Amino acid sequence: MSEARHEELSLLFRDARTHNAWSDRPVDDALLSRLYELARMGPTSANTHPMRMVFVKSAEAKAKLLPAVMPLNVDKVRTAPVTAIVAYDTEFYEQMPQLFPARPEMREFFAGLPEDGRTKLAEQGSFLSAGYVILAARALGLDVGPLGGFDPKSVDAAFFPDGKWRSLLLLNLGYGDAASLYPRNPRLAFEQACRVA
């Protein structure tokens, strides 16, 4: 493996950490746009791309978000330059003519699924896309602190009152304070977590 490839993999995986404390260095909107431009290229089922995001940056938006965050996570979110609300679009199928022009019937197919089936597909695709967001952020030099410790119904009421989008995950984004990191926790070995069938 080349040294450059080793460094790339270290940036994305080996050296990357979950950050909970942040420098006050701002994150430019243009960088957030680049992050999405990269992340949107990852695959989802039938190219549905149901993930939607709100990048919370302003003091006003943070004030709307913080009451929905569990007490243990309030400082993490409050001090992060950006907190991305990762959500899914309950009507993602409306975008299928744009996203899968070769198969225009896909809109009707997904619209015709039972609601629980559409929800499961939208959640799976959005969680998958959130992984691409994390990798894209790291590739662009940002640190990430994902967290699920929040009340989705409260977030939805504050940010998505029409009910069309539903929140799944929060991703704090910025430039992490490496001095506040704990030692890296262990991971399971291949033999513990994997089988080859």
PDB file of C-alpha atoms in Angstrom:
ATOM      1  CA  MET A   1       0.000   0.000   0.000  1.00  0.00           C
ATOM      2  CA  SER A   2       1.338   3.427  -0.921  1.00  0.00           C
ATOM      3  CA  GLU A   3       2.105   5.956   1.799  1.00  0.00           C
ATOM      4  CA  ALA A   4      -0.507   8.330   0.353  1.00  0.00           C
ATOM      5  CA  ARG A   5      -3.203   5.657   0.494  1.00  0.00           C
ATOM      6  CA  HIS A   6      -2.222   4.767   4.065  1.00  0.00           C
ATOM      7  CA  GLU A   7      -2.579   8.436   5.052  1.00  0.00           C
ATOM      8  CA  GLU A   8      -5.985   8.689   3.359  1.00  0.00           C
ATOM      9  CA  LEU A   9      -7.277   5.634   5.210  1.00  0.00           C
ATOM     10  CA  SER A  10      -5.889   6.954   8.486  1.00  0.00           C
ATOM     11  CA  LEU A  11      -7.655  10.287   7.920  1.00  0.00           C
ATOM     12  CA  LEU A  12     -10.997   8.579   7.345  1.00  0.00           C
ATOM     13  CA  PHE A  13     -10.741   5.692   9.806  1.00  0.00           C
ATOM     14  CA  ARG A  14      -7.661   4.980  11.924  1.00  0.00           C
ATOM     15  CA  ASP A  15      -6.937   8.465  13.241  1.00  0.00           C
ATOM     16  CA  ALA A  16     -10.449   9.901  13.059  1.00  0.00           C
ATOM     17  CA  ARG A  17     -12.213  10.280  16.384  1.00  0.00           C
ATOM     18  CA  THR A  18     -15.617  11.231  17.702  1.00  0.00           C
ATOM     19  CA  HIS A  19     -15.282  14.760  19.049  1.00  0.00           C
ATOM     20  CA  ASN A  20     -17.291  16.245  21.892  1.00  0.00           C
ATOM     21  CA  ALA A  21     -15.380  19.503  22.453  1.00  0.00           C
ATOM     22  CA  TRP A  22     -14.770  22.119  19.804  1.00  0.00           C
ATOM     23  CA  SER A  23     -12.568  25.050  18.907  1.00  0.00           C
ATOM     24  CA  ASP A  24     -14.403  28.275  18.112  1.00  0.00           C
ATOM     25  CA  ARG A  25     -13.167  28.205  14.500  1.00  0.00           C
ATOM     26  CA  PRO A  26     -16.214  28.706  12.261  1.00  0.00           C
ATOM     27  CA  VAL A  27     -17.287  26.374   9.465  1.00  0.00           C
ATOM     28  CA  ASP A  28     -17.976  28.174   6.214  1.00  0.00           C
ATOM     29  CA  ASP A  29     -21.260  27.509   4.390  1.00  0.00           C
ATOM     30  CA  ALA A  30     -19.295  26.767   1.223  1.00  0.00           C
ATOM     31  CA  LEU A  31     -17.566  23.904   3.050  1.00  0.00           C
ATOM     32  CA  LEU A  32     -20.940  22.500   4.111  1.00  0.00           C
ATOM     33  CA  SER A  33     -22.027  22.624   0.483  1.00  0.00           C
ATOM     34  CA  ARG A  34     -18.888  20.740  -0.576  1.00  0.00           C
ATOM     35  CA  LEU A  35     -19.556  18.188   2.167  1.00  0.00           C
ATOM     36  CA  TYR A  36     -23.052  17.518   0.798  1.00  0.00           C
ATOM     37  CA  GLU A  37     -21.789  17.410  -2.805  1.00  0.00           C
ATOM     38  CA  LEU A  38     -19.491  14.538  -1.808  1.00  0.00           C
ATOM     39  CA  ALA A  39     -21.904  12.710   0.490  1.00  0.00           C
ATOM     40  CA  ARG A  40     -24.754  12.703  -2.032  1.00  0.00           C
ATOM     41  CA  MET A  41     -22.715  10.485  -4.353  1.00  0.00           C
ATOM     42  CA  GLY A  42     -23.020   7.443  -2.084  1.00  0.00           C
ATOM     43  CA  PRO A  43     -25.525   4.772  -3.119  1.00  0.00           C
ATOM     44  CA  THR A  44     -28.977   4.288  -1.648  1.00  0.00           C
ATOM     45  CA  SER A  45     -31.742   1.841  -2.564  1.00  0.00           C
ATOM     46  CA  ALA A  46     -32.881   2.617  -6.131  1.00  0.00           C
ATOM     47  CA  ASN A  47     -31.133   5.997  -5.791  1.00  0.00           C
ATOM     48  CA  THR A  48     -33.934   7.212  -3.511  1.00  0.00           C
ATOM     49  CA  HIS A  49     -31.672   9.487  -1.436  1.00  0.00           C
ATOM     50  CA  PRO A  50     -34.268  10.174   1.273  1.00  0.00           C
ATOM     51  CA  MET A  51     -31.843  11.972   3.622  1.00  0.00           C
ATOM     52  CA  ARG A  52     -32.397  15.657   4.271  1.00  0.00           C
ATOM     53  CA  MET A  53     -30.299  17.897   6.513  1.00  0.00           C
ATOM     54  CA  VAL A  54     -30.569  21.158   8.361  1.00  0.00           C
ATOM     55  CA  PHE A  55     -27.233  22.721   9.292  1.00  0.00           C
ATOM     56  CA  VAL A  56     -27.842  24.490  12.600  1.00  0.00           C
ATOM     57  CA  LYS A  57     -25.379  27.375  13.002  1.00  0.00           C
ATOM     58  CA  SER A  58     -27.114  30.510  14.222  1.00  0.00           C
ATOM     59  CA  ALA A  59     -27.728  31.321  17.870  1.00  0.00           C
ATOM     60  CA  GLU A  60     -31.459  31.430  17.149  1.00  0.00           C
ATOM     61  CA  ALA A  61     -31.459  27.945  15.579  1.00  0.00           C
ATOM     62  CA  LYS A  62     -29.280  26.542  18.385  1.00  0.00           C
ATOM     63  CA  ALA A  63     -31.769  27.931  20.917  1.00  0.00           C
ATOM     64  CA  LYS A  64     -34.530  25.985  19.137  1.00  0.00           C
ATOM     65  CA  LEU A  65     -32.469  22.787  19.108  1.00  0.00           C
ATOM     66  CA  LEU A  66     -30.987  22.717  22.611  1.00  0.00           C
ATOM     67  CA  PRO A  67     -34.238  22.051  24.534  1.00  0.00           C
ATOM     68  CA  ALA A  68     -34.609  18.788  22.583  1.00  0.00           C
ATOM     69  CA  VAL A  69     -31.095  17.580  23.474  1.00  0.00           C
ATOM     70  CA  MET A  70     -30.477  15.298  26.459  1.00  0.00           C
ATOM     71  CA  PRO A  71     -28.660  17.118  29.297  1.00  0.00           C
ATOM     72  CA  LEU A  72     -25.481  15.068  28.803  1.00  0.00           C
ATOM     73  CA  ASN A  73     -25.245  16.333  25.210  1.00  0.00           C
ATOM     74  CA  VAL A  74     -26.211  19.992  25.636  1.00  0.00           C
ATOM     75  CA  ASP A  75     -22.646  21.347  25.866  1.00  0.00           C
ATOM     76  CA  LYS A  76     -21.554  19.188  22.932  1.00  0.00           C
ATOM     77  CA  VAL A  77     -24.248  20.713  20.738  1.00  0.00           C
ATOM     78  CA  ARG A  78     -24.055  24.231  22.192  1.00  0.00           C
ATOM     79  CA  THR A  79     -20.315  24.566  21.519  1.00  0.00           C
ATOM     80  CA  ALA A  80     -20.200  22.846  18.119  1.00  0.00           C
ATOM     81  CA  PRO A  81     -19.877  25.349  15.270  1.00  0.00           C
ATOM     82  CA  VAL A  82     -22.496  23.360  13.328  1.00  0.00           C
ATOM     83  CA  THR A  83     -24.977  20.679  14.260  1.00  0.00           C
ATOM     84  CA  ALA A  84     -26.489  18.862  11.310  1.00  0.00           C
ATOM     85  CA  ILE A  85     -29.964  17.500  11.884  1.00  0.00           C
ATOM     86  CA  VAL A  86     -30.085  14.365   9.746  1.00  0.00           C
ATOM     87  CA  ALA A  87     -33.660  13.655   8.745  1.00  0.00           C
ATOM     88  CA  TYR A  88     -35.589  11.714   6.147  1.00  0.00           C
ATOM     89  CA  ASP A  89     -38.245  12.945   3.753  1.00  0.00           C
ATOM     90  CA  THR A  90     -41.493  11.010   4.215  1.00  0.00           C
ATOM     91  CA  GLU A  91     -42.346  11.910   0.603  1.00  0.00           C
ATOM     92  CA  PHE A  92     -38.941  11.017  -0.855  1.00  0.00           C
ATOM     93  CA  TYR A  93     -40.669   9.215  -3.717  1.00  0.00           C
ATOM     94  CA  GLU A  94     -41.738  12.572  -5.191  1.00  0.00           C
ATOM     95  CA  GLN A  95     -38.108  13.084  -6.276  1.00  0.00           C
ATOM     96  CA  MET A  96     -37.867   9.777  -8.139  1.00  0.00           C
ATOM     97  CA  PRO A  97     -38.481  11.234 -11.630  1.00  0.00           C
ATOM     98  CA  GLN A  98     -35.368  13.371 -11.086  1.00  0.00           C
ATOM     99  CA  LEU A  99     -33.333  10.692  -9.295  1.00  0.00           C
ATOM    100  CA  PHE A 100     -34.177   7.701 -11.519  1.00  0.00           C
ATOM    101  CA  PRO A 101     -35.220   9.109 -14.915  1.00  0.00           C
ATOM    102  CA  ALA A 102     -34.713   5.769 -16.653  1.00  0.00           C
ATOM    103  CA  ARG A 103     -37.454   4.245 -14.470  1.00  0.00           C
ATOM    104  CA  PRO A 104     -40.287   6.789 -14.129  1.00  0.00           C
ATOM    105  CA  GLU A 105     -42.542   4.115 -12.639  1.00  0.00           C
ATOM    106  CA  MET A 106     -40.403   4.079  -9.478  1.00  0.00           C
ATOM    107  CA  ARG A 107     -42.330   7.059  -8.091  1.00  0.00           C
ATOM    108  CA  GLU A 108     -45.577   5.124  -8.156  1.00  0.00           C
ATOM    109  CA  PHE A 109     -43.894   1.983  -6.856  1.00  0.00           C
ATOM    110  CA  PHE A 110     -42.555   3.695  -3.731  1.00  0.00           C
ATOM    111  CA  ALA A 111     -45.679   5.804  -3.252  1.00  0.00           C
ATOM    112  CA  GLY A 112     -47.720   2.589  -3.304  1.00  0.00           C
ATOM    113  CA  LEU A 113     -45.741   0.849  -0.565  1.00  0.00           C
ATOM    114  CA  PRO A 114     -47.346   0.541   2.882  1.00  0.00           C
ATOM    115  CA  GLU A 115     -46.311   3.466   5.074  1.00  0.00           C
ATOM    116  CA  ASP A 116     -44.199   1.311   7.396  1.00  0.00           C
ATOM    117  CA  GLY A 117     -42.291  -0.075   4.402  1.00  0.00           C
ATOM    118  CA  ARG A 118     -41.613   3.411   3.041  1.00  0.00           C
ATOM    119  CA  THR A 119     -40.523   4.586   6.496  1.00  0.00           C
ATOM    120  CA  LYS A 120     -38.110   1.686   6.933  1.00  0.00           C
ATOM    121  CA  LEU A 121     -36.588   2.292   3.506  1.00  0.00           C
ATOM    122  CA  ALA A 122     -36.275   6.042   4.178  1.00  0.00           C
ATOM    123  CA  GLU A 123     -34.668   5.488   7.584  1.00  0.00           C
ATOM    124  CA  GLN A 124     -32.202   2.918   6.239  1.00  0.00           C
ATOM    125  CA  GLY A 125     -31.212   5.117   3.309  1.00  0.00           C
ATOM    126  CA  SER A 126     -30.811   8.164   5.528  1.00  0.00           C
ATOM    127  CA  PHE A 127     -28.665   6.380   8.110  1.00  0.00           C
ATOM    128  CA  LEU A 128     -26.533   5.051   5.249  1.00  0.00           C
ATOM    129  CA  SER A 129     -26.189   8.577   3.864  1.00  0.00           C
ATOM    130  CA  ALA A 130     -25.255   9.898   7.311  1.00  0.00           C
ATOM    131  CA  GLY A 131     -22.245   7.580   7.160  1.00  0.00           C
ATOM    132  CA  TYR A 132     -21.250   9.184   3.868  1.00  0.00           C
ATOM    133  CA  VAL A 133     -21.607  12.616   5.504  1.00  0.00           C
ATOM    134  CA  ILE A 134     -19.227  11.564   8.275  1.00  0.00           C
ATOM    135  CA  LEU A 135     -16.633  10.320   5.796  1.00  0.00           C
ATOM    136  CA  ALA A 136     -17.021  13.389   3.567  1.00  0.00           C
ATOM    137  CA  ALA A 137     -16.587  15.681   6.578  1.00  0.00           C
ATOM    138  CA  ARG A 138     -13.409  13.892   7.617  1.00  0.00           C
ATOM    139  CA  ALA A 139     -12.069  13.995   4.055  1.00  0.00           C
ATOM    140  CA  LEU A 140     -12.606  17.764   4.024  1.00  0.00           C
ATOM    141  CA  GLY A 141     -10.755  18.277   7.313  1.00  0.00           C
ATOM    142  CA  LEU A 142     -13.738  18.542   9.636  1.00  0.00           C
ATOM    143  CA  ASP A 143     -14.230  16.589  12.827  1.00  0.00           C
ATOM    144  CA  VAL A 144     -17.550  14.931  13.626  1.00  0.00           C
ATOM    145  CA  GLY A 145     -19.449  14.082  16.789  1.00  0.00           C
ATOM    146  CA  PRO A 146     -22.538  11.988  16.005  1.00  0.00           C
ATOM    147  CA  LEU A 147     -25.159  11.636  18.697  1.00  0.00           C
ATOM    148  CA  GLY A 148     -28.596  10.187  19.139  1.00  0.00           C
ATOM    149  CA  GLY A 149     -29.305  11.599  22.588  1.00  0.00           C
ATOM    150  CA  PHE A 150     -32.154  13.931  21.695  1.00  0.00           C
ATOM    151  CA  ASP A 151     -35.940  13.906  21.418  1.00  0.00           C
ATOM    152  CA  PRO A 152     -36.835  13.546  17.729  1.00  0.00           C
ATOM    153  CA  LYS A 153     -40.442  14.661  18.242  1.00  0.00           C
ATOM    154  CA  SER A 154     -39.290  17.922  19.806  1.00  0.00           C
ATOM    155  CA  VAL A 155     -36.780  18.515  17.011  1.00  0.00           C
ATOM    156  CA  ASP A 156     -39.440  17.782  14.417  1.00  0.00           C
ATOM    157  CA  ALA A 157     -41.894  20.174  16.068  1.00  0.00           C
ATOM    158  CA  ALA A 158     -39.263  22.938  16.113  1.00  0.00           C
ATOM    159  CA  PHE A 159     -37.746  22.436  12.658  1.00  0.00           C
ATOM    160  CA  PHE A 160     -40.222  20.391  10.601  1.00  0.00           C
ATOM    161  CA  PRO A 161     -43.696  21.463  11.738  1.00  0.00           C
ATOM    162  CA  ASP A 162     -45.313  20.365   8.462  1.00  0.00           C
ATOM    163  CA  GLY A 163     -44.407  16.754   9.346  1.00  0.00           C
ATOM    164  CA  LYS A 164     -42.813  16.005   5.987  1.00  0.00           C
ATOM    165  CA  TRP A 165     -39.266  15.561   7.323  1.00  0.00           C
ATOM    166  CA  ARG A 166     -38.462  13.489  10.426  1.00  0.00           C
ATOM    167  CA  SER A 167     -35.222  13.669  12.376  1.00  0.00           C
ATOM    168  CA  LEU A 168     -32.997  10.640  12.973  1.00  0.00           C
ATOM    169  CA  LEU A 169     -29.572  11.761  14.145  1.00  0.00           C
ATOM    170  CA  LEU A 170     -27.489  14.789  15.061  1.00  0.00           C
ATOM    171  CA  LEU A 171     -23.976  15.311  13.725  1.00  0.00           C
ATOM    172  CA  ASN A 172     -21.846  17.954  15.394  1.00  0.00           C
ATOM    173  CA  LEU A 173     -19.363  19.360  12.882  1.00  0.00           C
ATOM    174  CA  GLY A 174     -16.344  21.590  13.284  1.00  0.00           C
ATOM    175  CA  TYR A 175     -12.746  21.524  14.379  1.00  0.00           C
ATOM    176  CA  GLY A 176     -12.430  19.337  17.427  1.00  0.00           C
ATOM    177  CA  ASP A 177     -10.330  19.974  20.510  1.00  0.00           C
ATOM    178  CA  ALA A 178      -7.951  17.008  20.427  1.00  0.00           C
ATOM    179  CA  ALA A 179      -6.792  17.711  23.990  1.00  0.00           C
ATOM    180  CA  SER A 180     -10.231  16.719  25.295  1.00  0.00           C
ATOM    181  CA  LEU A 181     -10.280  13.291  23.644  1.00  0.00           C
ATOM    182  CA  TYR A 182     -10.341  10.163  25.754  1.00  0.00           C
ATOM    183  CA  PRO A 183      -8.013   7.308  24.808  1.00  0.00           C
ATOM    184  CA  ARG A 184      -9.518   5.352  21.925  1.00  0.00           C
ATOM    185  CA  ASN A 185     -11.767   2.536  23.070  1.00  0.00           C
ATOM    186  CA  PRO A 186     -11.145  -0.987  21.761  1.00  0.00           C
ATOM    187  CA  ARG A 187     -12.974  -2.484  18.800  1.00  0.00           C
ATOM    188  CA  LEU A 188     -13.979  -6.089  18.187  1.00  0.00           C
ATOM    189  CA  ALA A 189     -11.564  -8.205  16.153  1.00  0.00           C
ATOM    190  CA  PHE A 190     -12.584  -9.666  12.797  1.00  0.00           C
ATOM    191  CA  GLU A 191     -12.931 -13.109  14.386  1.00  0.00           C
ATOM    192  CA  GLN A 192     -15.331 -11.738  17.004  1.00  0.00           C
ATOM    193  CA  ALA A 193     -17.587  -9.740  14.713  1.00  0.00           C
ATOM    194  CA  CYS A 194     -17.450 -11.423  11.316  1.00  0.00           C
ATOM    195  CA  ARG A 195     -18.120 -14.733   9.637  1.00  0.00           C
ATOM    196  CA  VAL A 196     -17.227 -15.829   6.142  1.00  0.00           C
ATOM    197  CA  ALA A 197     -19.918 -18.143   4.803  1.00  0.00           C
TER     198      ALA A 197
END
